[in-house]
Amino acid sequence: WAEPVWMARHLTLVEPTGRLPFEDDQFDFVFSCEALIHVHPDDLAGRLAEMHRVARRAVLHIEPAPGVLIHEG
Protein backbone atom coordinates (compact mmCIF):
# COMPACT_ATOMS: atom_id res chain seq x y z
CA TRP A 1 0.00 0.00 0.00
CA ALA A 2 2.92 2.34 0.52
CA GLU A 3 4.36 4.38 -2.31
CA PRO A 4 8.08 3.89 -3.10
CA VAL A 5 8.86 7.49 -2.10
CA TRP A 6 7.29 6.98 1.34
CA MET A 7 9.14 3.69 1.78
CA ALA A 8 12.47 5.29 0.86
CA ARG A 9 11.93 7.99 3.52
CA HIS A 10 10.65 5.73 6.31
CA LEU A 11 12.21 2.28 5.93
CA THR A 12 15.79 1.12 6.33
CA LEU A 13 16.64 -2.45 5.43
CA VAL A 14 19.74 -3.86 7.10
CA GLU A 15 21.66 -7.10 7.31
CA PRO A 16 20.21 -9.53 9.85
CA THR A 17 23.35 -9.59 11.99
CA GLY A 18 25.96 -7.05 12.96
CA ARG A 19 25.67 -3.47 14.13
CA LEU A 20 22.50 -1.61 13.20
CA PRO A 21 23.15 1.60 11.21
CA PHE A 22 21.70 3.84 13.93
CA GLU A 23 23.19 5.90 16.74
CA ASP A 24 22.94 4.88 20.40
CA ASP A 25 19.58 5.93 21.87
CA GLN A 26 18.35 7.10 18.45
CA PHE A 27 14.79 5.87 18.94
CA ASP A 28 12.43 6.46 21.83
CA PHE A 29 10.93 3.02 21.37
CA VAL A 30 11.92 -0.12 19.45
CA PHE A 31 9.20 -2.60 18.48
CA SER A 32 9.48 -5.95 16.76
CA CYS A 33 6.96 -8.68 16.22
CA GLU A 34 7.36 -12.29 15.16
CA ALA A 35 10.93 -11.65 14.04
CA LEU A 36 13.30 -13.11 16.62
CA ILE A 37 11.98 -16.62 16.04
CA HIS A 38 13.90 -16.45 12.75
CA VAL A 39 17.21 -15.47 14.39
CA HIS A 40 19.79 -18.21 14.85
CA PRO A 41 20.24 -18.90 18.59
CA ASP A 42 23.92 -17.94 18.36
CA ASP A 43 22.93 -14.48 17.07
CA LEU A 44 20.04 -13.77 19.45
CA ALA A 45 22.04 -12.06 22.21
CA GLY A 46 23.61 -9.71 19.66
CA ARG A 47 20.25 -8.83 18.11
CA LEU A 48 18.75 -8.07 21.51
CA ALA A 49 21.80 -6.00 22.49
CA GLU A 50 21.47 -3.93 19.31
CA MET A 51 17.77 -3.33 19.92
CA HIS A 52 18.60 -2.07 23.41
CA ARG A 53 21.51 0.04 22.17
CA VAL A 54 19.39 2.03 19.72
CA ALA A 55 16.38 2.37 22.08
CA ARG A 56 16.33 5.41 24.34
CA ARG A 57 13.44 4.27 26.52
CA ALA A 58 12.05 0.82 25.79
CA VAL A 59 12.06 -2.29 23.63
CA LEU A 60 8.90 -4.30 23.01
CA HIS A 61 9.01 -7.61 21.24
CA ILE A 62 5.98 -9.83 20.68
CA GLU A 63 6.58 -13.48 19.90
CA PRO A 64 3.40 -15.54 20.31
CA ALA A 65 3.40 -19.19 21.24
CA PRO A 66 3.26 -21.60 18.29
CA GLY A 67 -0.25 -21.75 16.88
CA VAL A 68 -1.35 -18.44 18.43
CA LEU A 69 -2.55 -15.98 15.78
CA ILE A 70 -1.99 -12.34 16.71
CA HIS A 71 -3.20 -10.86 13.44
CA GLU A 72 -5.68 -12.09 10.89
CA GLY A 73 -5.44 -10.37 7.54
C-alpha positions as MATLAB code, in Angstrom:
seq = 'WAEPVWMARHLTLVEPTGRLPFEDDQFDFVFSCEALIHVHPDDLAGRLAEMHRVARRAVLHIEPAPGVLIHEG';
ca = [
       0.000    0.000    0.000;
       2.921    2.343    0.519;
       4.357    4.380   -2.314;
       8.077    3.887   -3.103;
       8.863    7.488   -2.098;
       7.289    6.977    1.337;
       9.139    3.693    1.776;
      12.468    5.292    0.865;
      11.926    7.995    3.518;
      10.652    5.725    6.306;
      12.215    2.276    5.931;
      15.790    1.116    6.330;
      16.635   -2.454    5.435;
      19.745   -3.860    7.099;
      21.657   -7.096    7.310;
      20.205   -9.529    9.851;
      23.352   -9.590   11.995;
      25.965   -7.046   12.957;
      25.668   -3.470   14.131;
      22.501   -1.610   13.202;
      23.148    1.602   11.213;
      21.705    3.844   13.933;
      23.193    5.896   16.745;
      22.942    4.882   20.396;
      19.576    5.934   21.867;
      18.353    7.099   18.451;
      14.789    5.868   18.936;
      12.430    6.457   21.830;
      10.932    3.017   21.366;
      11.925   -0.125   19.446;
       9.204   -2.599   18.476;
       9.480   -5.950   16.759;
       6.959   -8.683   16.222;
       7.359  -12.291   15.159;
      10.931  -11.652   14.041;
      13.304  -13.109   16.621;
      11.984  -16.621   16.037;
      13.905  -16.449   12.750;
      17.207  -15.467   14.388;
      19.788  -18.213   14.855;
      20.235  -18.901   18.594;
      23.922  -17.944   18.356;
      22.930  -14.480   17.068;
      20.039  -13.775   19.453;
      22.041  -12.059   22.211;
      23.613   -9.707   19.665;
      20.246   -8.829   18.111;
      18.751   -8.065   21.515;
      21.795   -5.999   22.493;
      21.474   -3.932   19.308;
      17.771   -3.326   19.920;
      18.603   -2.073   23.412;
      21.513    0.037   22.169;
      19.392    2.033   19.719;
      16.379    2.367   22.078;
      16.332    5.410   24.344;
      13.437    4.266   26.523;
      12.050    0.817   25.792;
      12.063   -2.291   23.630;
       8.904   -4.303   23.014;
       9.011   -7.615   21.236;
       5.979   -9.833   20.684;
       6.576  -13.480   19.897;
       3.404  -15.536   20.306;
       3.402  -19.185   21.236;
       3.261  -21.599   18.294;
      -0.251  -21.749   16.878;
      -1.350  -18.437   18.426;
      -2.549  -15.981   15.779;
      -1.989  -12.337   16.708;
      -3.204  -10.861   13.437;
      -5.678  -12.085   10.893;
      -5.443  -10.374    7.542;
];
